[in-house]
CSV table of C-alpha atoms in Angstrom, one decimal:
chain,number,residue,atom,x,y,z
X,83,MET,CA,22.4,13.4,38.4
X,84,ASP,CA,23.8,16.4,39.8
X,85,GLU,CA,25.0,15.3,42.7
X,86,SER,CA,25.5,19.0,43.9
X,87,ARG,CA,21.9,19.1,44.7
X,88,LEU,CA,22.0,16.4,47.1
X,89,SER,CA,22.4,15.9,50.9
X,90,PHE,CA,24.3,12.8,52.1
X,91,THR,CA,24.7,11.8,55.4
X,92,SER,CA,25.5,8.0,56.7
X,93,THR,CA,24.7,5.7,59.3
X,94,THR,CA,27.1,2.7,59.8
X,95,CYS,CA,26.9,-1.0,60.5
X,96,SER,CA,28.3,-4.1,59.2
X,97,LYS,CA,27.1,-7.5,58.5
X,98,GLY,CA,30.2,-9.6,59.2
X,99,HIS,CA,33.3,-8.2,57.7
X,100,LEU,CA,31.4,-7.1,55.2
X,101,ARG,CA,29.6,-3.3,55.1
X,102,VAL,CA,25.8,-3.6,53.3
X,103,LEU,CA,23.5,-0.9,52.3
X,104,VAL,CA,19.9,-1.4,51.5
X,105,ILE,CA,18.3,1.0,49.4
X,106,ILE,CA,14.7,2.1,49.5
X,107,PRO,CA,13.6,4.1,46.5
X,108,ALA,CA,10.0,5.2,47.6
X,109,TYR,CA,7.2,7.4,45.8
X,110,ASN,CA,4.2,8.0,47.4
X,111,GLU,CA,4.5,5.3,49.8
X,112,GLN,CA,2.9,6.8,52.9
X,113,GLU,CA,0.9,3.5,53.4
X,114,CYS,CA,3.9,1.2,53.6
X,115,ILE,CA,7.1,3.0,54.1
X,116,LEU,CA,7.5,2.8,58.1
X,117,ASN,CA,6.9,-1.0,58.0
X,118,THR,CA,9.2,-1.4,55.3
X,119,VAL,CA,12.1,0.7,57.4
X,120,ALA,CA,11.1,-1.2,60.5
X,121,ALA,CA,11.7,-4.5,59.2
X,122,ILE,CA,15.2,-3.6,57.9
X,123,LYS,CA,16.4,-1.8,60.9
X,124,ALA,CA,15.1,-5.0,63.0
X,125,ALA,CA,17.1,-7.1,60.8
X,126,GLY,CA,20.2,-4.8,61.5
X,127,TYR,CA,21.0,-3.4,58.3
X,128,ASP,CA,22.0,0.0,57.3
X,129,TYR,CA,19.5,1.7,54.9
X,130,VAL,CA,18.8,5.0,53.1
X,131,VAL,CA,15.2,5.7,51.8
X,132,ILE,CA,15.5,7.2,48.7
X,133,ASN,CA,12.1,9.9,48.5
X,134,ASP,CA,11.5,10.2,44.7
X,135,GLY,CA,10.0,13.5,44.9
X,136,SER,CA,6.8,12.0,46.4
X,137,GLN,CA,3.5,14.0,46.4
X,138,ASP,CA,2.4,11.9,49.5
X,139,THR,CA,3.7,12.3,53.2
X,140,THR,CA,6.2,10.0,52.5
X,141,LEU,CA,8.6,12.4,53.2
X,142,GLU,CA,7.0,13.9,56.5
X,143,LEU,CA,6.5,10.7,58.0
X,144,CYS,CA,10.5,9.5,57.4
X,145,ARG,CA,11.5,13.0,59.0
X,146,GLU,CA,8.9,12.6,61.8
X,147,HIS,CA,10.4,9.4,62.6
X,148,GLY,CA,14.2,10.2,62.1
X,149,ILE,CA,14.3,7.7,59.5
X,150,ASN,CA,17.8,8.2,57.2
X,151,ILE,CA,16.5,9.7,54.0
X,152,LEU,CA,17.8,11.4,51.0
X,153,ASP,CA,15.2,13.6,49.4
X,154,LEU,CA,15.7,14.1,45.5
X,155,PRO,CA,15.1,17.4,44.4
X,156,GLN,CA,12.7,16.5,42.0
X,157,ASN,CA,10.8,13.3,40.5
X,158,LEU,CA,13.2,11.5,39.1
X,159,GLY,CA,11.6,7.8,38.1
X,160,ILE,CA,12.7,4.3,39.7
X,161,GLY,CA,15.8,4.3,37.7
X,162,GLY,CA,17.4,7.9,39.0
X,163,ALA,CA,16.1,7.0,42.6
X,164,VAL,CA,17.8,3.4,42.6
X,165,GLN,CA,21.2,5.2,40.6
X,166,ALA,CA,21.1,7.9,43.6
X,167,GLY,CA,21.3,4.8,46.2
X,168,HIS,CA,24.1,3.2,44.3
X,169,LYS,CA,26.0,6.7,44.5
X,170,TYR,CA,25.1,7.0,48.3
X,171,ALA,CA,26.7,3.1,48.8
X,172,GLN,CA,29.5,4.4,47.0
X,173,ARG,CA,30.3,7.6,48.4
X,174,PHE,CA,30.2,6.1,52.1
X,175,GLY,CA,32.1,2.8,51.0
X,176,TYR,CA,29.8,-0.2,51.4
X,177,ASP,CA,30.9,-3.3,50.0
X,178,ILE,CA,27.6,-4.8,48.7
X,179,ASP,CA,24.1,-2.4,48.2
X,180,ILE,CA,20.5,-4.2,48.2
X,181,GLN,CA,17.7,-2.9,46.7
X,182,VAL,CA,14.4,-3.5,47.9
X,183,ASP,CA,10.8,-1.8,47.3
X,184,GLY,CA,9.4,0.5,49.1
X,185,ASP,CA,5.9,-1.5,49.3
X,186,GLY,CA,6.6,-4.1,51.6
X,187,GLN,CA,6.9,-6.7,48.5
X,188,HIS,CA,10.5,-8.1,49.4
X,189,ASP,CA,11.3,-9.9,52.9
X,190,PRO,CA,14.5,-8.6,54.9
X,191,SER,CA,15.0,-12.1,55.7
X,192,TYR,CA,15.9,-13.6,52.3
X,193,ILE,CA,18.9,-10.6,52.1
X,194,PRO,CA,21.5,-13.3,53.7
X,195,GLU,CA,20.9,-15.8,50.3
X,196,LEU,CA,21.8,-12.6,48.3
X,197,VAL,CA,25.0,-11.8,50.3
X,198,LYS,CA,26.3,-15.4,50.1
X,199,LEU,CA,26.0,-15.4,46.5
X,200,ILE,CA,28.1,-12.1,46.3
X,201,GLU,CA,30.5,-13.7,48.5
X,202,SER,CA,30.4,-16.4,46.3
X,203,GLY,CA,31.5,-14.6,43.2
X,204,ALA,CA,28.4,-12.6,41.5
X,205,SER,CA,28.3,-9.4,41.0
X,206,LEU,CA,24.7,-8.8,40.5
X,207,ALA,CA,22.3,-11.1,42.7
X,208,ILE,CA,18.5,-11.1,42.1
X,209,GLY,CA,16.0,-12.4,43.9
X,210,SER,CA,14.0,-15.0,42.1
X,211,ARG,CA,10.1,-15.6,43.0
X,212,PHE,CA,10.2,-18.5,40.3
X,213,LEU,CA,12.8,-20.2,42.0
X,214,VAL,CA,10.7,-21.0,45.2
X,215,GLU,CA,7.8,-23.9,45.4
X,216,THR,CA,5.6,-21.9,47.7
X,217,ASP,CA,2.1,-20.1,47.6
X,218,GLY,CA,4.0,-16.8,48.0
X,219,PHE,CA,2.7,-13.4,45.8
X,220,GLN,CA,3.2,-14.3,42.0
X,221,SER,CA,1.8,-11.2,40.0
X,222,THR,CA,-0.7,-11.1,37.9
X,223,PHE,CA,-0.9,-13.9,34.8
X,224,MET,CA,-0.2,-11.3,31.8
X,225,ARG,CA,2.5,-9.6,33.9
X,226,ARG,CA,4.3,-13.6,34.6
X,227,VAL,CA,3.8,-13.9,30.5
X,228,GLY,CA,5.8,-10.7,30.0
X,229,ILE,CA,8.3,-11.7,32.5
X,230,ARG,CA,8.9,-14.7,30.6
X,231,TRP,CA,9.4,-12.6,27.7
X,232,LEU,CA,12.0,-10.8,29.2
X,233,SER,CA,13.6,-13.6,30.4
X,234,PHE,CA,13.6,-15.8,26.9
X,235,LEU,CA,15.0,-12.2,25.3
X,236,LEU,CA,17.9,-12.3,27.7
X,237,GLU,CA,18.7,-15.6,27.2
X,238,LEU,CA,18.4,-15.1,23.4
X,239,LEU,CA,20.9,-12.4,23.3
X,240,THR,CA,23.0,-12.9,26.0
X,241,GLY,CA,23.3,-16.8,26.3
X,242,LYS,CA,22.3,-16.8,29.8
X,243,VAL,CA,19.0,-17.6,32.1
X,244,VAL,CA,17.6,-15.2,34.2
X,245,THR,CA,14.0,-16.4,35.5
X,246,ASP,CA,12.9,-13.1,37.4
X,247,PRO,CA,14.4,-9.9,35.2
X,248,THR,CA,12.1,-7.7,36.7
X,249,SER,CA,12.9,-8.4,40.4
X,250,GLY,CA,13.3,-5.1,42.2
X,251,PHE,CA,14.9,-7.2,44.9
X,252,ARG,CA,18.6,-7.4,44.3
X,253,ALA,CA,22.2,-7.4,45.3
X,254,CYS,CA,25.4,-5.5,44.0
X,255,ASN,CA,28.9,-5.9,44.9
X,256,LYS,CA,31.6,-3.0,44.2
X,257,ASP,CA,32.0,-3.3,40.7
X,258,ALA,CA,28.2,-3.5,39.8
X,259,ILE,CA,27.8,-0.4,42.1
X,260,ASP,CA,30.4,1.1,40.1
X,261,LEU,CA,29.1,0.1,37.0
X,262,PHE,CA,25.5,1.5,38.0
X,263,CYS,CA,26.5,4.8,39.3
X,264,LYS,CA,28.3,5.5,36.0
X,265,SER,CA,25.4,4.2,33.6
X,266,TYR,CA,21.8,3.2,34.6
X,267,PRO,CA,18.3,3.1,32.9
X,268,ASP,CA,16.0,5.6,33.7
X,269,ASP,CA,12.6,3.9,33.1
X,270,TYR,CA,11.8,0.5,34.1
X,271,PRO,CA,15.3,-0.2,34.9
X,272,GLU,CA,15.7,-4.0,36.2
X,273,PRO,CA,15.8,-6.1,32.6
X,274,GLU,CA,17.9,-3.4,30.9
X,275,SER,CA,20.7,-3.1,33.8
X,276,ILE,CA,20.5,-6.9,33.9
X,277,ALA,CA,21.7,-7.1,29.9
X,278,LEU,CA,24.2,-4.5,30.6
X,279,ALA,CA,25.6,-6.2,33.7
X,280,MET,CA,26.0,-9.7,31.8
X,281,LYS,CA,27.3,-8.1,28.3
X,282,LEU,CA,30.0,-6.4,30.4
X,283,GLY,CA,31.0,-9.5,31.7
X,284,LEU,CA,29.6,-9.0,35.2
X,285,PRO,CA,28.6,-12.3,36.8
X,286,VAL,CA,24.7,-12.3,37.2
X,287,MET,CA,23.0,-14.7,39.7
X,288,GLU,CA,19.8,-15.6,41.2
X,289,ALA,CA,18.4,-16.9,44.6
X,290,PRO,CA,14.6,-18.2,45.6
X,291,VAL,CA,12.5,-15.5,47.5
X,292,LYS,CA,9.2,-15.6,48.7
X,293,MET,CA,7.7,-12.3,47.2
X,294,ASN,CA,4.3,-10.5,49.4
X,295,GLU,CA,1.8,-8.6,47.9
X,296,ARG,CA,2.4,-4.8,48.0
X,297,GLN,CA,1.1,-3.8,51.6
X,298,GLY,CA,-0.3,-0.2,50.1
X,299,GLY,CA,-0.3,2.1,47.2
X,300,ARG,CA,-0.3,0.6,43.4
X,301,SER,CA,1.8,0.1,40.7
X,302,SER,CA,2.9,2.2,38.0
X,303,ILE,CA,2.4,-0.7,35.5
X,304,GLY,CA,-1.0,-1.1,34.4
X,305,GLY,CA,-3.3,-1.1,31.2
X,306,PHE,CA,-1.7,0.9,28.7
X,307,SER,CA,1.6,1.4,30.6
X,308,SER,CA,2.1,-2.2,30.6
X,309,VAL,CA,2.3,-2.1,26.9
X,310,TYR,CA,4.6,0.5,26.6
X,311,TYR,CA,6.8,-1.2,29.4
X,312,MET,CA,7.1,-4.0,27.3
X,313,VAL,CA,7.7,-2.2,24.1
X,314,LYS,CA,10.0,-0.1,25.6
X,315,VAL,CA,12.2,-2.9,27.7
X,316,THR,CA,12.6,-5.0,24.7
X,317,LEU,CA,13.9,-2.2,22.6
X,318,ALA,CA,16.2,-1.0,25.6
X,319,ILE,CA,17.3,-4.9,26.0
X,320,VAL,CA,18.0,-5.0,22.2
X,321,LEU,CA,19.7,-1.6,21.9
X,322,VAL,CA,22.0,-2.5,25.3
X,323,CYS,CA,23.1,-5.8,24.0
X,324,TRP,CA,23.8,-4.5,20.4
X,325,VAL,CA,26.1,-1.4,21.5
X,326,HIS,CA,28.1,-3.7,23.9
X,327,ARG,CA,27.8,-7.0,21.7
X,328,GLY,CA,31.8,-7.0,21.7
X,329,ASP,CA,32.7,-6.1,25.4
X,330,LYS,CA,33.3,-8.3,28.0
C-alpha cells in the first residue's frame, strides 16, 4: 500500500493506561455506519473508519457528521482496508487496535474482554460467537460448516484451537500490529492472518462474544463466492503454514 496517498489524522483518548483504537473498515455501509460509530463513541474509544472506495454515500455521511475517516484512494478489499487501519494505529502509537465490522454485528460492550486477553499476554484476541451460550447470531448452517472446517484445518496445521477463525471482531497488541503492517492477506484475511500469527509464535486467544445480525447492507460472501472463499482460504492457510513451518 502506498502510504503517501493516504491522509492521516488522529484523535486521542485512552482506556486506562493503554491507548486503544477501534478500526472500522467500511464498504457501502451507508445504512449502518452512523449507528456503528455512535456506539463506539458512546463507549469512549478512539476510532477510525476506513472507507474502502464505497460507491454509496458512506463517505459523504461520515464527512457530514464529522466522523474520523480515512478515505482510501481506491477499493483495496477488506484486507487492504484493515491493514490501513493497522498502519494508522502504528503511526499514532496505539497500544491496541480493535477491528469491528461497519455493519453493526459487533457489540462494543465486549471490547473490554478482548483488551483483557491482550493484557494477559495475547498478541491477537478473537471474539468467538461459539464460546457463548446465548441466542446470539450464529450465521447460516453452511457458513458454520465452513467455519468448523477452517477451525479443524488450523488445529491440524498449528496444533492450536481457534473456534471462530472467520470472526472480524479482533484485538491486536503492538507485536501483531507491526506484523500485520508488514504482511496482511488481501482477500478474506481473518483465517490466514491467524495462521500467520500462530506460525510466527504470537499468542492467539479467544473470548466469548455475542454477535448481532447485520443491521443493513449485504454480505460479500454468498453463492459461488462462498465456494471460492473456502478454496482460496484453505489453500492460503496451507501455504502460510508451509512457508513458515520452521519459524517461531
